[in-house]
Coordinates of C-alpha atoms (C1' of nucleotides) in Angstrom, one line a residue:
Chain A
M219 CA 8.8 -7.4 109.0
K220 CA 12.1 -8.8 110.0
T221 CA 11.0 -9.1 113.5
A222 CA 8.0 -11.0 112.5
Y223 CA 10.1 -13.2 110.4
N224 CA 12.4 -13.9 113.2
A225 CA 9.7 -14.6 115.6
Y226 CA 7.9 -16.8 113.1
R227 CA 11.0 -18.7 112.3
C228 CA 11.8 -19.5 115.8
L229 CA 8.3 -20.3 116.7
A230 CA 8.0 -22.5 113.8
K231 CA 11.2 -24.2 114.7
D232 CA 9.8 -25.0 118.1
L233 CA 6.6 -26.3 116.8
D234 CA 8.5 -28.6 114.6
V235 CA 10.3 -29.9 117.6
Y236 CA 7.2 -30.5 119.5
A237 CA 5.5 -32.1 116.6
M238 CA 8.4 -34.4 116.4
N239 CA 8.5 -35.2 120.0
P240 CA 5.4 -36.7 121.4
E241 CA 6.8 -36.7 124.9
M242 CA 7.5 -33.0 124.7
T243 CA 4.0 -32.3 123.7
M244 CA 2.9 -34.4 126.6
D245 CA 4.9 -32.3 128.9
I246 CA 3.4 -29.2 127.5
G247 CA -0.1 -30.4 127.8
S248 CA 0.2 -32.1 131.1
L249 CA 2.6 -31.5 133.8
S250 CA 0.9 -33.7 136.2
H251 CA 4.1 -35.5 136.8
E252 CA 5.3 -32.9 139.1
Q253 CA 4.8 -35.2 142.0
D254 CA 7.0 -37.6 140.4
L255 CA 9.5 -34.9 139.9
M256 CA 9.4 -33.9 143.4
S257 CA 9.7 -37.4 144.6
G258 CA 12.8 -37.7 142.7
H259 CA 11.6 -39.6 139.7
S260 CA 11.8 -38.2 136.3
P261 CA 8.5 -38.0 134.4
H262 CA 10.1 -39.3 131.3
H263 CA 11.6 -42.0 133.2
N264 CA 8.3 -43.1 134.3
R265 CA 6.7 -42.7 131.0
N266 CA 9.3 -44.2 128.9
P267 CA 11.3 -46.9 130.4
G268 CA 13.3 -47.3 127.3
A269 CA 14.4 -43.7 127.5
S270 CA 15.1 -44.1 131.1
L271 CA 17.4 -47.0 130.5
R272 CA 19.3 -45.2 127.9
I273 CA 19.7 -42.1 130.0
H274 CA 21.0 -43.9 132.9
Q275 CA 23.4 -45.8 130.7
D276 CA 24.7 -42.6 129.4
L277 CA 24.9 -41.0 132.7
T278 CA 26.1 -43.7 135.0
V279 CA 27.6 -46.4 133.0
A280 CA 29.8 -44.4 130.8
P281 CA 33.1 -45.6 131.9
S282 CA 35.1 -42.7 130.8
R283 CA 34.9 -39.3 129.3
S284 CA 36.0 -40.6 126.0
A285 CA 33.1 -43.0 126.1
M286 CA 30.9 -40.1 126.8
V287 CA 32.2 -38.2 123.9
S288 CA 31.8 -41.2 121.8
S289 CA 28.2 -41.6 122.8
M290 CA 27.6 -37.9 122.1
A291 CA 29.1 -38.3 118.7
S292 CA 26.7 -41.0 118.0
I293 CA 23.8 -38.9 119.2
L294 CA 25.1 -36.1 117.1
D295 CA 25.0 -38.2 114.0
G296 CA 21.6 -36.7 113.4
V297 CA 22.9 -33.2 113.4
G298 CA 23.1 -32.0 109.9
G299 CA 20.5 -34.4 108.8
G300 CA 22.6 -37.5 108.6
G301 CA 20.9 -39.3 111.4
E302 CA 17.6 -40.8 111.9
Y303 CA 15.3 -39.4 114.5
R304 CA 14.9 -41.7 117.4
P305 CA 12.3 -40.7 119.8
E306 CA 13.6 -42.8 122.5
L307 CA 16.6 -40.5 122.7
S308 CA 14.4 -37.5 122.9
L309 CA 13.7 -36.3 126.3
P310 CA 11.5 -33.6 127.5
L311 CA 14.2 -31.1 127.1
H312 CA 15.2 -28.2 129.1
H313 CA 13.5 -25.1 128.2
A314 CA 16.6 -23.4 127.1
M315 CA 17.3 -26.2 124.6
S316 CA 14.0 -27.7 123.7
M317 CA 12.4 -24.4 123.0
P318 CA 15.0 -21.8 123.0
C319 CA 13.3 -19.7 120.5
D320 CA 9.7 -19.8 121.5
T321 CA 7.8 -16.7 122.1
S322 CA 6.3 -16.4 125.5
P323 CA 3.6 -13.8 126.0
S324 CA 6.1 -11.5 127.6
G325 CA 8.6 -12.2 124.9
M326 CA 6.4 -11.1 122.1
S327 CA 7.6 -7.6 122.4
G328 CA 8.0 -7.5 118.7
T329 CA 11.3 -5.8 118.8
Y330 CA 14.3 -7.0 117.0
T331 CA 17.0 -6.0 119.4
T332 CA 15.1 -7.0 122.5
L333 CA 15.5 -10.6 121.3
T334 CA 11.9 -11.6 121.1
P335 CA 12.8 -15.3 120.6
L336 CA 15.1 -15.3 123.6
Q337 CA 12.8 -13.8 126.2
P338 CA 11.6 -17.2 127.5
L339 CA 15.0 -17.8 129.0
P340 CA 14.2 -17.3 132.6
P341 CA 16.3 -15.2 134.8
I342 CA 18.6 -17.0 137.1
S343 CA 17.0 -15.6 140.2
T344 CA 13.6 -16.6 138.9
V345 CA 14.8 -20.1 138.4
S346 CA 16.3 -20.2 141.8
D347 CA 13.2 -18.8 143.4
K348 CA 10.9 -21.1 141.6
F349 CA 12.9 -24.1 142.4
H350 CA 13.0 -23.1 145.9
H351 CA 9.3 -22.7 145.9
H352 CA 8.7 -26.0 144.3
H353 CA 11.0 -27.7 146.6
H354 CA 9.3 -26.5 149.7
H355 CA 5.7 -26.4 148.6
H356 CA 5.6 -29.1 146.0
Q357 CA 3.5 -26.8 144.0
R358 CA 2.4 -28.0 140.7
L359 CA 3.7 -26.3 137.7
S360 CA 1.3 -24.6 135.5
G361 CA 0.8 -25.8 132.0
N362 CA 2.6 -22.8 130.7
V363 CA 5.4 -23.9 128.6
S364 CA 7.4 -20.9 129.5
G365 CA 7.7 -22.3 132.9
S366 CA 9.5 -25.4 131.7
F367 CA 12.8 -24.1 132.9
T368 CA 11.6 -24.5 136.3
L369 CA 10.4 -27.9 135.4
M370 CA 13.7 -28.7 134.1
R371 CA 15.3 -27.7 137.3
D372 CA 13.1 -30.1 139.0
E373 CA 14.0 -32.8 136.6
R374 CA 17.5 -32.3 137.8
T375 CA 16.4 -33.5 141.1
L376 CA 16.4 -37.0 139.8
P377 CA 18.2 -39.3 142.0
A378 CA 21.2 -39.3 139.9
M379 CA 21.1 -35.5 139.6
N380 CA 20.1 -34.6 143.0
N381 CA 23.4 -34.2 144.5
L382 CA 24.6 -32.1 141.7
Y383 CA 21.9 -29.6 141.6
N384 CA 21.1 -29.1 145.1
P385 CA 24.3 -27.3 145.7
Y386 CA 23.7 -25.6 142.4
H387 CA 20.4 -24.5 143.7
K388 CA 22.1 -23.1 146.7
D389 CA 24.5 -21.4 144.6
M390 CA 21.9 -19.8 142.6
S391 CA 19.9 -18.8 145.6
G392 CA 23.0 -17.2 146.9
M393 CA 23.3 -15.3 143.8
G394 CA 19.8 -14.2 144.1
Q395 CA 20.5 -13.0 147.5
S396 CA 23.6 -11.3 146.3
L397 CA 21.5 -9.1 144.2
S398 CA 19.1 -8.4 147.0
P399 CA 19.9 -5.5 149.2
L400 CA 19.5 -7.9 152.0
G401 CA 21.6 -10.5 150.5
S402 CA 25.1 -11.4 151.6
G403 CA 26.4 -11.9 148.2
L404 CA 29.6 -13.8 147.8
G405 CA 29.2 -15.7 151.0
S406 CA 26.8 -18.1 149.4
I407 CA 29.3 -19.2 146.9
H408 CA 31.6 -20.0 149.7
N409 CA 29.0 -22.2 151.2
T410 CA 28.5 -23.9 148.0
Q411 CA 32.1 -24.7 147.7
Q412 CA 31.9 -26.5 151.0
T413 CA 28.8 -28.4 150.0
L414 CA 30.3 -29.6 146.8
H415 CA 32.7 -31.9 148.4
N416 CA 30.0 -34.3 149.2
Y417 CA 29.0 -35.4 145.8
S418 CA 29.4 -38.9 144.8
H419 CA 28.4 -38.2 141.2
E420 CA 31.2 -35.9 140.5
K421 CA 32.7 -38.0 137.9
M422 CA 29.6 -38.5 136.0
L423 CA 28.7 -34.8 136.1
S424 CA 32.0 -33.2 136.3
S425 CA 31.8 -31.7 132.8
N426 CA 28.5 -30.3 133.5
F427 CA 29.5 -28.9 136.7
D428 CA 32.6 -27.4 135.2
A429 CA 30.4 -25.7 132.7
H430 CA 28.5 -24.2 135.5
T431 CA 31.3 -23.1 137.6
A432 CA 33.3 -21.9 134.8
M433 CA 30.7 -19.4 134.0
L434 CA 30.5 -18.1 137.5
T435 CA 32.9 -15.2 137.3
R436 CA 33.9 -12.5 139.4
G437 CA 33.4 -10.0 136.7
D438 CA 35.2 -8.6 133.8
Q439 CA 37.7 -6.8 135.8
H440 CA 38.8 -10.1 137.2
L441 CA 39.1 -11.9 134.0
S442 CA 42.8 -11.4 133.6
R443 CA 43.4 -12.5 137.1
G444 CA 41.2 -15.5 137.0
L445 CA 42.2 -16.7 133.7
G446 CA 45.8 -17.4 133.0
G447 CA 44.9 -17.1 129.4
P448 CA 42.4 -18.9 127.3
A449 CA 44.1 -22.2 127.4
A450 CA 45.2 -22.1 130.9
G451 CA 41.9 -21.1 132.2
M452 CA 39.8 -23.3 130.1
M453 CA 41.3 -26.6 129.3
P454 CA 41.2 -28.1 132.7
H455 CA 37.6 -27.3 132.8
L456 CA 36.9 -28.7 129.5
N457 CA 38.6 -31.9 130.2
G458 CA 36.6 -32.2 133.4
M459 CA 39.0 -34.8 134.6
H460 CA 40.9 -32.8 137.1
G461 CA 41.4 -34.0 140.6
H462 CA 38.5 -32.3 142.3
P463 CA 35.8 -31.8 139.7
G464 CA 33.3 -30.7 142.3
H465 CA 35.4 -28.0 143.7
P466 CA 34.5 -24.7 142.2
Q467 CA 37.6 -23.0 143.4
S468 CA 39.7 -25.4 141.3
H469 CA 37.9 -24.0 138.3
G470 CA 39.0 -20.5 138.6
P471 CA 36.6 -17.6 138.5
V472 CA 33.0 -18.4 138.4
L473 CA 29.7 -16.7 138.2
A474 CA 30.0 -13.5 140.1
S475 CA 27.9 -12.0 142.7
N476 CA 29.1 -8.6 142.0
R477 CA 26.3 -6.9 143.6
D478 CA 27.0 -3.5 142.7
R479 CA 27.6 -4.1 139.1
S480 CA 24.8 -6.6 138.9
L481 CA 22.4 -4.1 140.3
S482 CA 23.4 -1.5 137.8
S483 CA 23.2 -4.1 135.1
S484 CA 19.8 -5.0 136.3
S485 CA 18.6 -1.5 136.0
S486 CA 20.1 -1.0 132.7
S487 CA 18.7 -4.2 131.2
G488 CA 15.5 -3.3 129.5
A489 CA 14.5 -6.8 128.6
P490 CA 11.3 -7.6 130.5
G491 CA 11.5 -10.8 132.4
S492 CA 15.2 -10.8 132.3
G493 CA 15.6 -7.9 134.7
S494 CA 15.5 -10.2 137.6
G495 CA 18.0 -12.3 135.9
Q496 CA 20.8 -9.9 136.3
L497 CA 21.9 -11.6 139.4
E498 CA 24.9 -13.0 137.9
E499 CA 27.6 -11.6 135.8
I500 CA 28.6 -14.0 133.2
N501 CA 32.1 -14.1 132.1
T502 CA 31.4 -13.7 128.4
R503 CA 34.9 -14.4 127.3
E504 CA 35.0 -17.6 129.2
V505 CA 31.5 -18.6 128.0
A506 CA 32.6 -18.0 124.5
Q507 CA 35.7 -20.0 125.0
R508 CA 33.8 -22.8 126.5
I509 CA 31.2 -22.8 123.8
T510 CA 33.9 -22.8 121.2
A511 CA 35.6 -25.7 122.8
E512 CA 32.5 -27.6 123.2
L513 CA 31.4 -27.1 119.7
K514 CA 34.7 -28.2 118.4
R515 CA 34.9 -31.1 120.8
Y516 CA 31.6 -32.5 119.6
S517 CA 31.9 -31.2 116.1
I518 CA 28.8 -29.2 116.4
P519 CA 28.5 -26.7 113.6
Q520 CA 28.1 -23.1 114.7
A521 CA 25.0 -22.8 112.6
I522 CA 23.3 -25.6 114.4
F523 CA 24.1 -24.4 117.7
A524 CA 23.3 -20.8 116.9
Q525 CA 20.0 -21.7 115.4
R526 CA 18.9 -24.2 118.0
V527 CA 20.3 -23.0 121.2
L528 CA 20.6 -19.3 120.6
C529 CA 18.1 -18.8 117.9
R530 CA 20.7 -16.7 116.2
S531 CA 22.5 -16.9 112.9
Q532 CA 25.8 -18.5 112.5
G533 CA 27.4 -15.2 111.8
T534 CA 26.1 -13.8 115.0
L535 CA 27.4 -16.7 117.0
S536 CA 30.7 -16.6 115.3
D537 CA 31.1 -12.9 116.1
L538 CA 30.1 -13.4 119.7
L539 CA 32.4 -16.2 120.2
R540 CA 35.3 -14.4 118.7
N541 CA 34.6 -11.0 120.0
P542 CA 32.7 -11.4 123.2
K543 CA 31.9 -8.1 124.8
P544 CA 32.3 -7.6 128.5
W545 CA 29.2 -8.3 130.3
S546 CA 28.9 -4.8 131.6
K547 CA 28.8 -3.5 128.1
L548 CA 26.1 -5.9 126.9
K549 CA 22.5 -4.9 126.8
S550 CA 20.1 -7.3 125.2
G551 CA 23.0 -9.3 124.1
R552 CA 23.2 -10.7 127.5
E553 CA 20.4 -13.0 126.8
T554 CA 22.4 -14.7 124.1
F555 CA 25.2 -15.3 126.5
R556 CA 22.8 -16.5 129.1
R557 CA 21.6 -19.1 126.7
M558 CA 25.1 -20.2 126.0
W559 CA 25.7 -20.4 129.7
K560 CA 22.5 -22.4 130.3
W561 CA 23.5 -24.7 127.6
L562 CA 26.8 -25.3 129.2
Q563 CA 25.1 -26.2 132.4
E564 CA 23.1 -28.9 130.8
P565 CA 24.0 -32.5 131.1
E566 CA 25.7 -33.5 127.9
F567 CA 23.1 -35.9 126.8
Q568 CA 20.5 -33.1 127.0
R569 CA 22.7 -30.8 125.1
M570 CA 23.2 -33.2 122.4
S571 CA 19.6 -34.3 122.3
A572 CA 18.6 -30.7 121.7
L573 CA 21.1 -30.2 119.0
R574 CA 20.2 -33.5 117.4
L575 CA 16.6 -32.3 117.2
A576 CA 17.9 -29.1 115.8
G577 CA 19.8 -30.9 113.1
K578 CA 16.7 -32.8 112.2
T579 CA 14.5 -29.8 112.1
S580 CA 16.9 -27.6 110.4
V581 CA 17.4 -30.0 107.6
Q582 CA 13.7 -30.2 107.1
K583 CA 13.5 -26.5 107.0
K584 CA 16.4 -26.2 104.6
R585 CA 14.6 -28.5 102.3
A586 CA 11.5 -26.5 102.4
R587 CA 12.6 -23.0 102.8
P588 CA 14.8 -21.9 99.9
K589 CA 12.2 -22.3 97.2
Q590 CA 9.5 -20.7 99.3
R591 CA 11.6 -17.9 100.3
Q592 CA 12.8 -17.3 96.7
E593 CA 9.2 -17.2 95.5
Q594 CA 8.2 -15.0 98.3
Y595 CA 11.0 -12.7 97.7
T596 CA 10.3 -12.5 94.0
K597 CA 6.8 -11.5 94.8
E598 CA 7.9 -8.9 97.2
V599 CA 10.3 -7.4 94.9
A600 CA 7.7 -7.3 92.2
A601 CA 5.4 -5.7 94.6
G602 CA 8.1 -3.1 95.4
F603 CA 8.2 -4.1 99.1
H604 CA 11.9 -3.7 99.2
R605 CA 14.8 -3.1 97.1
P606 CA 16.6 -6.2 96.0
A607 CA 19.9 -5.2 97.6
A608 CA 18.3 -5.2 101.0
A609 CA 16.2 -8.3 100.4
N610 CA 18.1 -10.5 102.8
T611 CA 17.4 -8.2 105.7
S612 CA 13.9 -7.3 104.9
G613 CA 12.5 -10.2 106.8
H614 CA 10.5 -11.8 104.1
L615 CA 9.2 -15.1 104.8
Chain B
dT147 C1' 17.9 12.7 115.2
dG148 C1' 22.1 10.4 115.7
dC149 C1' 24.4 6.7 117.8
dG150 C1' 25.3 2.3 119.6
dA151 C1' 23.8 -2.5 120.3
dG152 C1' 22.4 -6.6 118.3
dT153 C1' 21.4 -9.3 114.6
dC154 C1' 20.9 -11.2 109.9
dA155 C1' 22.2 -13.0 105.5
dA156 C1' 25.4 -13.0 101.9
dT157 C1' 29.9 -13.8 100.9
dA158 C1' 34.7 -14.7 101.3
dC159 C1' 37.9 -17.7 103.2
dC160 C1' 40.0 -22.1 104.9
Chain C
dG241 C1' 31.2 -27.9 104.8
dG242 C1' 32.3 -24.9 108.4
dT243 C1' 33.9 -20.5 109.9
dA244 C1' 34.9 -15.5 109.6
dT245 C1' 33.8 -11.2 107.8
dT246 C1' 30.9 -7.5 106.3
dG247 C1' 27.2 -4.5 105.0
dA248 C1' 22.7 -3.4 106.1
dC249 C1' 19.0 -3.3 109.0
dT250 C1' 15.9 -2.5 113.4
dC251 C1' 15.4 -0.8 117.7
dG252 C1' 16.2 1.7 122.1
dC253 C1' 18.0 5.6 124.1
dA254 C1' 20.1 10.1 125.0

DNA sequence: TGCGAGTCAATACC
DNA sequence: GGTATTGACTCGCA
């Protein structure tokens, strides 16, 4: 019952988002813009010049990080219900944000701890492989929404983004190889570091890049070495204004290609579809720290972030952020951290757009839910479905 | 069957 | 209003 409730809630949330975002529904129904993607033009850029203009302004015109933060704050006005929904700000969002809680066919395992709503999050290797595939074959994406992560990767090949995510792609591919028995593992990261010097959009994307590299860790056992402490290890990344923003090594430990551990992790992870995603070893503590910092920086309530990005409760997020378990000790909980990690990788405007939608939808639900739930609960109690004390966990709708 | 992991929702706290 | 804590629950696994 609880599982059903959880799945329902997340699914309904996504439906709300799609209903609110015509562009998003367009993307779902028709991904014929793949060619545009592959040619380096964003589909939403083509479809919505207004949105395109705004995006480029956000990305390229922002004169400083403070300005960026300011713009984010304005976007976030909608979070919590205070803002007005403005479709022109809504982009076809990254899967991890626009539909983080949907239920893919494989995700409908119906289990509570296997994180049904989180299953759609594609494994890193899958992303890398798919991207690679698209890149070389220009294969059209299927209409399956669950594949939108791949689409999102392709979207990142926008002219403005191209330089950023190509190395990223390499990096990810390298991680994929690292897991493979044939892979060379850490070497790929090294190559990436060299490539990264070439990017002219470092300033624009530095924060995002930091988010990525900061998550690339050598593993739990290296945490203490890599991080001089929470503040020492994190703040330079958070500010994103250090001298060489595109240089991963300046960011300390990053996503690991700890092949041995990853392999064991992979075999131990029971989540279908995520097994191939065990390529990386996420530094959970650093992810938690970064998420905490980002939420504070943009004044994003934990509840919003937890619901929208992670499809979890505020309490869960709070616990995870304060007491992150080592990656090696995580099971299905890895998916949650992957979501955080993915979110950190997103361009800031996409993060905020997703959260803004979340704020809008969550408010709508808040208005509609309490009475319905109370009524339903009353009925269930009367019917003897559950004892009142356990009502909150009984999964009533 | 017991235990641990993961999560939720209520509640306390700031 | 946002965050931290806690009790209870489900599920997978040994």
